């Protein structure tokens, strides 16, 4: 992942304020997966088959080879041009609990309590006390899900407790385009929904952030909608206090607009912030709309929105639409593709700042003539200031609600 503008502009590294006793290259990433575990006595791994269970555990992700150390990694995280390629690898994997969905209600494995306790220990040592969940798109394997979660966590200052949610997509686009993997993602939404409930009930997380890419947006939208529907009697304040969802970020999301608008009232009721990025040219989303149907995707820049759809969007007071293509002429370049949100240093900076709790204007964005619509201006680099690092350096915000943590039965 290229260095976000936030660091290259300010000349600081994401690990500058990490305590000396915690300065090691490897990064612990928790995981939750609906992939079937590979039958291998020598190692733990998860393949492409769909499981009836949600497996939980932790992975140790290593940055670079043995010849490089902490200081080299920190320096490489500050600069635009790096010397060589930094490869990520899983150096350890441990399964620690899960949920069995073959019975109703799902059965929580006893070892899950140990994992929740471990997450609480890490939360207590962190500055923010917050959890970051990454939900990947199609064509991704288990390794990629964990490794990319580690990259996001790394560039967010290694402070948010990272968790990779890996659903069983296969590594060929036809499996998704023909609908098989799409249905797998939709079924995995229930698992993510219950995971969110477990994390909110049995950990002390002040906030739980969700970042999703492409097809992962379907999983996240479905999960939050399911969570809301399972608690119809809770008010908006009660939902936010109990589940403590922070920023829900839809990056280049392959979610049909009609499906997203159907889930938007639930998202708006439960999350502090709902961010959707759009681009003028995303060939992957264009192909998805063409071959899979379902109408325009929320990651596509479109203007043909019906009055009823517009009313739903305007009623969502926590929605932020970031049009990364707006201001192309003034900037002299567009921000396009399907991977722009992590490949382009300007776009990745917005994800970091949004997860840190900054409002759009504080993130350097400009309003585009509508309360819900924002753009990245030509002078965006000049808007990156040391003040933005306060959230990173100080850590923690007021807890939006009291934890109702209990013991896992």
Tab-separated table of C-alpha atoms in Angstrom:
chain	number	residue	atom	x	y	z
A	1	UNK	CA	0.000	0.000	0.000
A	2	UNK	CA	1.530	3.369	-0.987
A	3	UNK	CA	2.247	5.851	1.777
A	4	UNK	CA	-0.804	8.056	2.438
A	5	UNK	CA	-0.301	11.774	1.833
A	6	UNK	CA	-0.839	12.422	5.538
A	7	UNK	CA	2.581	10.975	6.362
A	8	UNK	CA	4.638	11.987	3.337
A	9	UNK	CA	3.413	15.591	3.620
A	10	UNK	CA	4.083	15.931	7.347
A	11	UNK	CA	7.237	13.824	7.320
A	12	UNK	CA	6.039	11.660	10.182
A	13	UNK	CA	5.554	7.924	10.456
A	14	UNK	CA	2.481	6.020	11.623
A	15	UNK	CA	4.601	4.375	14.328
A	16	UNK	CA	6.301	7.480	15.709
A	17	UNK	CA	4.351	7.433	18.974
A	18	UNK	CA	4.317	3.671	19.482
A	19	UNK	CA	5.749	2.841	22.897
A	20	UNK	CA	9.341	1.514	22.821
A	21	UNK	CA	8.324	-1.810	24.353
A	22	UNK	CA	5.840	-2.359	21.518
A	23	UNK	CA	8.162	-1.566	18.641
A	24	UNK	CA	8.264	-4.764	16.666
A	25	UNK	CA	7.642	-5.261	12.973
A	26	UNK	CA	5.008	-7.961	13.233
A	27	UNK	CA	1.392	-7.002	13.814
A	28	UNK	CA	-1.317	-9.064	15.473
A	29	UNK	CA	-4.534	-9.247	13.467
A	30	UNK	CA	-7.634	-10.953	14.810
A	31	UNK	CA	-9.780	-12.722	12.269
A	32	UNK	CA	-13.300	-14.037	11.785
A	33	UNK	CA	-14.013	-16.217	8.772
A	34	UNK	CA	-16.858	-18.194	7.252
A	35	UNK	CA	-14.352	-20.160	5.175
A	36	UNK	CA	-14.018	-23.885	5.774
A	37	UNK	CA	-10.824	-24.821	7.562
A	38	UNK	CA	-8.386	-26.843	5.452
A	39	UNK	CA	-7.853	-30.372	6.786
A	40	UNK	CA	-4.150	-30.294	7.535
A	41	UNK	CA	-2.582	-31.542	10.769
A	42	UNK	CA	0.611	-29.550	10.255
A	43	UNK	CA	-0.866	-26.081	9.848
A	44	UNK	CA	-4.006	-23.985	10.154
A	45	UNK	CA	-5.415	-22.524	6.962
A	46	UNK	CA	-8.765	-21.658	5.423
A	47	UNK	CA	-9.710	-22.400	1.836
A	48	UNK	CA	-12.531	-21.376	-0.480
A	49	UNK	CA	-15.298	-23.670	0.753
A	50	UNK	CA	-18.173	-22.174	2.718
A	51	UNK	CA	-18.503	-23.227	6.353
A	52	UNK	CA	-21.489	-23.585	8.676
A	53	UNK	CA	-19.382	-21.984	11.388
A	54	UNK	CA	-17.692	-18.674	12.007
A	55	UNK	CA	-14.100	-19.376	13.030
A	56	UNK	CA	-12.293	-16.848	15.208
A	57	UNK	CA	-8.603	-16.482	15.889
A	58	UNK	CA	-5.508	-14.371	15.470
A	59	UNK	CA	-2.776	-14.097	12.860
A	60	UNK	CA	0.688	-12.620	13.189
A	61	UNK	CA	1.554	-10.579	10.093
A	62	UNK	CA	5.206	-9.806	9.433
A	63	UNK	CA	6.343	-6.772	7.411
A	64	UNK	CA	9.414	-7.412	5.272
A	65	UNK	CA	12.212	-9.930	5.655
A	66	UNK	CA	14.640	-10.543	8.531
A	67	UNK	CA	17.182	-8.145	7.057
A	68	UNK	CA	15.082	-5.057	7.863
A	69	UNK	CA	14.125	-3.717	11.247
A	70	UNK	CA	11.699	-1.408	12.982
A	71	UNK	CA	13.403	1.842	12.015
A	72	UNK	CA	13.580	0.852	8.332
A	73	UNK	CA	9.873	0.022	8.334
A	74	UNK	CA	8.973	3.303	9.992
A	75	UNK	CA	11.065	5.305	7.525
A	76	UNK	CA	9.552	3.450	4.550
A	77	UNK	CA	6.108	4.367	5.886
A	78	UNK	CA	6.884	8.091	5.611
A	79	UNK	CA	8.131	8.362	2.040
A	80	UNK	CA	6.589	8.221	-1.418
A	81	UNK	CA	9.455	6.371	-3.092
A	82	UNK	CA	10.570	3.284	-1.203
A	83	UNK	CA	13.643	1.161	-1.723
A	84	UNK	CA	12.314	-2.168	-2.959
A	85	UNK	CA	9.075	-3.951	-2.178
A	86	UNK	CA	7.837	-4.751	1.305
A	87	UNK	CA	6.339	-8.233	1.362
A	88	UNK	CA	3.866	-9.264	4.048
A	89	UNK	CA	3.625	-12.808	5.374
A	90	UNK	CA	1.664	-14.746	7.974
A	91	UNK	CA	4.237	-15.901	10.510
A	92	UNK	CA	1.728	-17.401	12.934
A	93	UNK	CA	-1.924	-18.442	13.037
A	94	UNK	CA	-4.056	-19.594	15.960
A	95	UNK	CA	-7.755	-20.509	15.961
A	96	UNK	CA	-9.454	-19.461	19.179
A	97	UNK	CA	-13.179	-20.040	19.189
A	98	UNK	CA	-16.123	-19.411	16.952
A	99	UNK	CA	-19.844	-19.751	16.333
A	100	UNK	CA	-21.676	-22.825	15.082
A	101	UNK	CA	-24.490	-21.791	12.722
A	102	UNK	CA	-25.713	-25.337	12.138
A	103	UNK	CA	-27.926	-24.893	15.215
A	104	UNK	CA	-30.402	-22.140	16.036
A	105	UNK	CA	-29.549	-19.994	17.896
A	106	UNK	CA	-25.858	-20.225	16.951
A	107	UNK	CA	-23.709	-21.889	19.596
A	108	UNK	CA	-20.753	-19.902	20.928
A	109	UNK	CA	-17.668	-22.040	21.519
A	110	UNK	CA	-16.234	-21.777	25.037
A	111	UNK	CA	-12.781	-20.773	23.800
A	112	UNK	CA	-14.314	-17.601	22.338
A	113	UNK	CA	-14.291	-16.130	25.849
A	114	UNK	CA	-10.477	-16.288	25.895
A	115	UNK	CA	-10.309	-14.418	22.587
A	116	UNK	CA	-12.653	-11.682	23.800
A	117	UNK	CA	-10.535	-11.329	26.943
A	118	UNK	CA	-7.402	-11.018	24.810
A	119	UNK	CA	-9.026	-8.315	22.683
A	120	UNK	CA	-9.903	-6.475	25.889
A	121	UNK	CA	-6.283	-6.613	27.034
A	122	UNK	CA	-5.140	-5.088	23.743
A	123	UNK	CA	-7.891	-2.456	23.886
A	124	UNK	CA	-6.812	-1.467	27.378
A	125	UNK	CA	-3.231	-0.906	26.206
A	126	UNK	CA	-4.255	1.097	23.125
A	127	UNK	CA	-4.689	4.866	23.068
A	128	UNK	CA	-8.043	4.781	21.285
A	129	UNK	CA	-9.723	1.707	22.764
A	130	UNK	CA	-11.331	1.083	19.370
A	131	UNK	CA	-11.675	-1.846	16.953
A	132	UNK	CA	-11.195	-1.763	13.169
A	133	UNK	CA	-12.891	-4.441	11.034
A	134	UNK	CA	-11.952	-4.783	7.371
A	135	UNK	CA	-14.272	-6.640	4.968
A	136	UNK	CA	-12.684	-7.453	1.611
A	137	UNK	CA	-14.121	-7.720	-1.887
A	138	UNK	CA	-14.306	-10.591	-4.375
A	139	UNK	CA	-11.393	-12.746	-5.604
A	140	UNK	CA	-9.599	-12.523	-2.257
A	141	UNK	CA	-8.153	-15.378	-0.212
A	142	UNK	CA	-7.724	-15.671	3.547
A	143	UNK	CA	-4.094	-14.528	3.499
A	144	UNK	CA	-4.936	-11.360	1.564
A	145	UNK	CA	-7.734	-10.483	3.990
A	146	UNK	CA	-5.392	-10.679	6.986
A	147	UNK	CA	-2.433	-9.013	5.261
A	148	UNK	CA	-4.462	-6.074	3.986
A	149	UNK	CA	-6.080	-5.571	7.383
A	150	UNK	CA	-2.559	-5.365	8.788
A	151	UNK	CA	-1.635	-2.673	6.255
A	152	UNK	CA	-4.677	-0.588	7.157
A	153	UNK	CA	-3.940	-0.959	10.851
A	154	UNK	CA	-0.294	-0.068	10.285
A	155	UNK	CA	-1.106	3.193	8.517
A	156	UNK	CA	-3.711	4.063	11.143
A	157	UNK	CA	-0.963	4.191	13.721
A	158	UNK	CA	-1.132	0.581	14.923
A	159	UNK	CA	-3.596	1.727	17.556
A	160	UNK	CA	-7.022	0.524	16.428
A	161	UNK	CA	-7.364	-3.183	17.224
A	162	UNK	CA	-7.547	-4.852	13.770
A	163	UNK	CA	-9.895	-7.680	12.821
A	164	UNK	CA	-10.164	-9.209	9.339
A	165	UNK	CA	-13.573	-10.557	8.328
A	166	UNK	CA	-12.946	-13.090	5.559
A	167	UNK	CA	-15.946	-14.434	3.663
A	168	UNK	CA	-15.566	-17.367	1.220
A	169	UNK	CA	-15.114	-15.703	-2.142
A	170	UNK	CA	-13.053	-17.619	-4.690
A	171	UNK	CA	-10.095	-16.310	-6.663
A	172	UNK	CA	-11.870	-16.046	-10.001
A	173	UNK	CA	-14.204	-13.278	-11.072
A	174	UNK	CA	-16.630	-15.664	-12.771
A	175	UNK	CA	-17.630	-17.100	-9.385
A	176	UNK	CA	-18.757	-13.631	-8.349
A	177	UNK	CA	-20.168	-12.462	-11.686
A	178	UNK	CA	-22.375	-15.558	-11.990
A	179	UNK	CA	-23.833	-14.864	-8.562
A	180	UNK	CA	-22.458	-17.777	-6.534
A	181	UNK	CA	-19.977	-15.769	-4.495
A	182	UNK	CA	-22.412	-12.872	-4.229
A	183	UNK	CA	-24.831	-15.210	-2.453
A	184	UNK	CA	-22.002	-16.427	-0.223
A	185	UNK	CA	-21.367	-12.851	0.787
A	186	UNK	CA	-25.032	-12.266	1.527
A	187	UNK	CA	-25.108	-15.346	3.762
A	188	UNK	CA	-21.943	-14.194	5.531
A	189	UNK	CA	-23.659	-10.921	6.431
A	190	UNK	CA	-25.525	-12.708	9.227
A	191	UNK	CA	-22.230	-13.966	10.653
A	192	UNK	CA	-20.799	-10.445	10.646
A	193	UNK	CA	-23.972	-9.153	12.273
A	194	UNK	CA	-23.670	-11.605	15.161
A	195	UNK	CA	-19.940	-10.912	15.443
A	196	UNK	CA	-20.699	-7.198	15.879
A	197	UNK	CA	-23.121	-8.087	18.642
A	198	UNK	CA	-20.574	-10.301	20.402
A	199	UNK	CA	-17.871	-7.639	20.201
A	200	UNK	CA	-20.200	-4.984	21.573
A	201	UNK	CA	-21.472	-7.217	24.389
A	202	UNK	CA	-18.233	-8.855	25.511
A	203	UNK	CA	-15.480	-6.324	24.831
A	204	UNK	CA	-14.774	-2.852	26.112
A	205	UNK	CA	-14.381	-1.380	22.618
A	206	UNK	CA	-15.363	2.292	22.675
A	207	UNK	CA	-16.067	2.158	18.967
A	208	UNK	CA	-16.152	-0.487	16.265
A	209	UNK	CA	-15.227	0.817	12.814
A	210	UNK	CA	-15.979	-0.997	9.554
A	211	UNK	CA	-14.082	-0.476	6.303
A	212	UNK	CA	-15.320	-2.428	3.302
A	213	UNK	CA	-14.236	-2.616	-0.296
A	214	UNK	CA	-16.198	-3.556	-3.413
A	215	UNK	CA	-18.318	-6.674	-2.788
A	216	UNK	CA	-17.526	-6.394	0.900
A	217	UNK	CA	-19.955	-3.495	0.941
A	218	UNK	CA	-22.819	-5.922	0.379
A	219	UNK	CA	-21.706	-7.919	3.416
A	220	UNK	CA	-21.474	-4.852	5.646
A	221	UNK	CA	-24.748	-3.271	4.505
A	222	UNK	CA	-26.538	-6.580	5.012
A	223	UNK	CA	-24.951	-7.118	8.422
A	224	UNK	CA	-25.918	-3.735	9.858
A	225	UNK	CA	-29.431	-4.039	8.443
A	226	UNK	CA	-29.765	-7.502	10.007
A	227	UNK	CA	-28.488	-6.221	13.341
A	228	UNK	CA	-31.044	-3.418	13.324
A	229	UNK	CA	-33.877	-5.775	12.418
A	230	UNK	CA	-32.989	-8.116	15.273
A	231	UNK	CA	-33.386	-5.234	17.740
A	232	UNK	CA	-36.496	-3.390	16.515
A	233	UNK	CA	-37.460	-2.099	19.962
A	234	UNK	CA	-34.245	-0.172	20.597
A	235	UNK	CA	-34.220	3.562	19.959
A	236	UNK	CA	-31.500	5.225	17.903
A	237	UNK	CA	-29.687	6.358	21.045
A	238	UNK	CA	-29.940	2.883	22.541
A	239	UNK	CA	-28.598	1.283	19.361
A	240	UNK	CA	-25.576	3.569	19.295
A	241	UNK	CA	-24.912	3.124	22.996
A	242	UNK	CA	-25.061	-0.648	22.830
A	243	UNK	CA	-23.317	-1.467	19.538
A	244	UNK	CA	-20.972	1.547	19.395
A	245	UNK	CA	-20.474	1.563	15.635
A	246	UNK	CA	-18.132	4.380	14.659
A	247	UNK	CA	-17.184	5.034	11.037
A	248	UNK	CA	-18.631	2.693	8.408
A	249	UNK	CA	-16.638	3.361	5.231
A	250	UNK	CA	-17.798	2.024	1.843
A	251	UNK	CA	-14.788	2.262	-0.504
A	252	UNK	CA	-15.505	1.690	-4.216
A	253	UNK	CA	-18.419	-0.429	-3.078
A	254	UNK	CA	-20.191	-2.850	-5.417
A	255	UNK	CA	-23.547	-2.371	-3.724
A	256	UNK	CA	-26.587	-1.724	-5.929
A	257	UNK	CA	-27.953	1.677	-5.042
A	258	UNK	CA	-31.411	0.322	-4.292
A	259	UNK	CA	-29.960	-2.225	-1.841
A	260	UNK	CA	-27.845	0.403	-0.117
A	261	UNK	CA	-30.787	2.776	0.258
A	262	UNK	CA	-32.765	-0.100	1.739
A	263	UNK	CA	-30.045	-0.538	4.384
A	264	UNK	CA	-29.280	3.172	4.837
A	265	UNK	CA	-31.881	3.880	7.564
A	266	UNK	CA	-30.303	1.128	9.675
A	267	UNK	CA	-26.785	2.371	8.960
A	268	UNK	CA	-27.761	5.928	9.813
A	269	UNK	CA	-29.441	4.820	13.028
A	270	UNK	CA	-26.480	2.795	14.277
A	271	UNK	CA	-23.241	4.409	13.050
A	272	UNK	CA	-21.667	7.740	13.934
A	273	UNK	CA	-20.601	8.233	10.335
A	274	UNK	CA	-21.426	6.486	7.024
A	275	UNK	CA	-18.973	7.338	4.243
A	276	UNK	CA	-19.410	6.343	0.590
A	277	UNK	CA	-16.717	7.059	-2.010
A	278	UNK	CA	-17.552	7.474	-5.699
A	279	UNK	CA	-15.405	7.837	-8.814
A	280	UNK	CA	-16.112	8.834	-12.403
A	281	UNK	CA	-14.381	5.766	-13.810
A	282	UNK	CA	-14.380	2.407	-12.064
A	283	UNK	CA	-14.320	-0.310	-14.706
A	284	UNK	CA	-14.940	-3.072	-12.174
A	285	UNK	CA	-18.208	-1.495	-11.034
A	286	UNK	CA	-19.175	-0.735	-14.623
A	287	UNK	CA	-18.707	-4.400	-15.527
A	288	UNK	CA	-20.595	-5.542	-12.442
A	289	UNK	CA	-23.582	-3.405	-13.378
A	290	UNK	CA	-23.438	-4.591	-16.993
A	291	UNK	CA	-23.085	-8.329	-16.384
A	292	UNK	CA	-24.744	-8.780	-12.985
A	293	UNK	CA	-27.577	-6.271	-13.268
A	294	UNK	CA	-29.086	-4.585	-10.259
A	295	UNK	CA	-28.705	-1.015	-11.456
A	296	UNK	CA	-26.047	1.571	-10.581
A	297	UNK	CA	-23.602	0.903	-7.754
A	298	UNK	CA	-23.002	3.314	-4.916
A	299	UNK	CA	-19.319	3.469	-5.875
A	300	UNK	CA	-20.241	4.846	-9.317
A	301	UNK	CA	-20.692	8.529	-9.986
A	302	UNK	CA	-24.256	8.838	-11.299
A	303	UNK	CA	-26.846	11.604	-11.388
A	304	UNK	CA	-29.957	9.615	-12.325
A	305	UNK	CA	-31.417	9.360	-8.850
A	306	UNK	CA	-35.183	9.249	-8.405
A	307	UNK	CA	-36.945	11.668	-6.028
A	308	UNK	CA	-37.822	8.849	-3.625
A	309	UNK	CA	-34.212	7.671	-3.513
A	310	UNK	CA	-32.985	11.212	-3.002
A	311	UNK	CA	-35.357	11.640	-0.074
A	312	UNK	CA	-33.910	8.558	1.660
A	313	UNK	CA	-30.358	9.819	1.189
A	314	UNK	CA	-31.186	13.326	2.380
A	315	UNK	CA	-32.869	11.932	5.496
A	316	UNK	CA	-29.610	10.193	6.458
A	317	UNK	CA	-27.945	12.955	8.455
A	318	UNK	CA	-24.808	10.876	9.115
A	319	UNK	CA	-24.150	10.082	5.449
A	320	UNK	CA	-21.088	11.527	3.698
A	321	UNK	CA	-20.568	10.948	-0.036
A	322	UNK	CA	-16.977	11.649	-1.080
A	323	UNK	CA	-16.746	12.177	-4.842
A	324	UNK	CA	-13.037	11.608	-5.468
A	325	UNK	CA	-13.422	12.752	-9.097
A	326	UNK	CA	-14.858	16.148	-8.210
A	327	UNK	CA	-12.322	18.894	-8.910
A	328	UNK	CA	-10.492	16.922	-11.603
A	329	UNK	CA	-9.956	19.967	-13.831
A	330	UNK	CA	-8.596	22.093	-11.001
A	331	UNK	CA	-6.302	19.310	-9.776
A	332	UNK	CA	-5.142	18.326	-13.229
A	333	UNK	CA	-5.845	14.645	-12.604
A	334	UNK	CA	-8.722	12.321	-11.784
A	335	UNK	CA	-8.793	9.639	-9.090
A	336	UNK	CA	-10.095	6.518	-10.804
A	337	UNK	CA	-9.924	2.733	-10.951
A	338	UNK	CA	-11.194	0.179	-8.474
A	339	UNK	CA	-8.242	0.322	-6.089
A	340	UNK	CA	-7.906	4.093	-5.832
A	341	UNK	CA	-8.970	4.155	-2.204
A	342	UNK	CA	-5.709	2.549	-1.100
A	343	UNK	CA	-3.494	3.131	-4.156
A	344	UNK	CA	-3.976	6.904	-4.285
A	345	UNK	CA	-2.348	8.705	-1.324
A	346	UNK	CA	-5.034	11.391	-1.231
A	347	UNK	CA	-7.912	8.911	-1.029
A	348	UNK	CA	-6.248	6.686	1.579
A	349	UNK	CA	-5.624	9.730	3.756
A	350	UNK	CA	-9.358	10.362	3.973
A	351	UNK	CA	-10.003	6.830	5.232
A	352	UNK	CA	-7.466	7.261	8.017
A	353	UNK	CA	-8.813	10.637	9.099
A	354	UNK	CA	-12.427	9.446	8.972
A	355	UNK	CA	-11.601	6.492	11.222
A	356	UNK	CA	-9.851	8.897	13.585
A	357	UNK	CA	-13.146	10.735	13.940
A	358	UNK	CA	-12.531	13.899	11.924
A	359	UNK	CA	-15.439	15.652	10.230
A	360	UNK	CA	-15.225	16.208	6.429
A	361	UNK	CA	-13.971	19.798	6.643
A	362	UNK	CA	-11.414	18.810	9.273
A	363	UNK	CA	-10.227	16.087	6.873
A	364	UNK	CA	-9.461	18.737	4.246
A	365	UNK	CA	-12.527	18.064	2.087
A	366	UNK	CA	-14.728	20.764	0.555
A	367	UNK	CA	-18.484	20.757	0.358
A	368	UNK	CA	-19.840	20.243	-3.154
A	369	UNK	CA	-23.047	22.225	-2.828
A	370	UNK	CA	-25.045	19.658	-0.863
A	371	UNK	CA	-24.824	18.802	2.845
A	372	UNK	CA	-24.093	15.139	2.027
A	373	UNK	CA	-21.636	15.638	-0.861
A	374	UNK	CA	-17.910	16.322	-0.524
A	375	UNK	CA	-14.873	16.540	-2.787
A	376	UNK	CA	-11.076	16.486	-2.566
A	377	UNK	CA	-9.824	19.957	-3.576
A	378	UNK	CA	-6.747	20.857	-5.600
A	379	UNK	CA	-5.084	22.341	-2.524
A	380	UNK	CA	-5.646	19.174	-0.496
A	381	UNK	CA	-1.907	18.785	0.302
A	382	UNK	CA	-1.898	22.287	1.802
A	383	UNK	CA	-4.807	21.289	4.019
A	384	UNK	CA	-2.809	18.456	5.598
A	385	UNK	CA	-1.632	20.022	8.851
A	386	UNK	CA	-0.059	18.827	12.102
A	387	UNK	CA	-3.402	19.435	13.822
A	388	UNK	CA	-4.748	16.367	12.046
A	389	UNK	CA	-2.282	14.230	13.974
A	390	UNK	CA	-3.821	15.178	17.313
A	391	UNK	CA	-6.347	12.354	17.033
A	392	UNK	CA	-3.518	9.920	16.338
A	393	UNK	CA	-1.157	11.202	19.026
A	394	UNK	CA	-3.652	11.715	21.834
A	395	UNK	CA	-5.919	8.775	21.093
A	396	UNK	CA	-9.343	8.120	22.468
A	397	UNK	CA	-12.579	10.084	22.384
A	398	UNK	CA	-15.518	10.199	24.696
A	399	UNK	CA	-17.199	6.836	24.855
A	400	UNK	CA	-20.564	7.108	23.050
A	401	UNK	CA	-22.159	4.551	25.342
A	402	UNK	CA	-21.561	2.362	28.323
A	403	UNK	CA	-20.331	-1.151	27.662
A	404	UNK	CA	-22.736	-3.893	28.681
A	405	UNK	CA	-19.944	-6.427	28.621
A	406	UNK	CA	-20.778	-9.742	30.219
A	407	UNK	CA	-19.473	-13.279	30.361
A	408	UNK	CA	-19.893	-15.492	27.324
A	409	UNK	CA	-22.248	-18.338	28.291
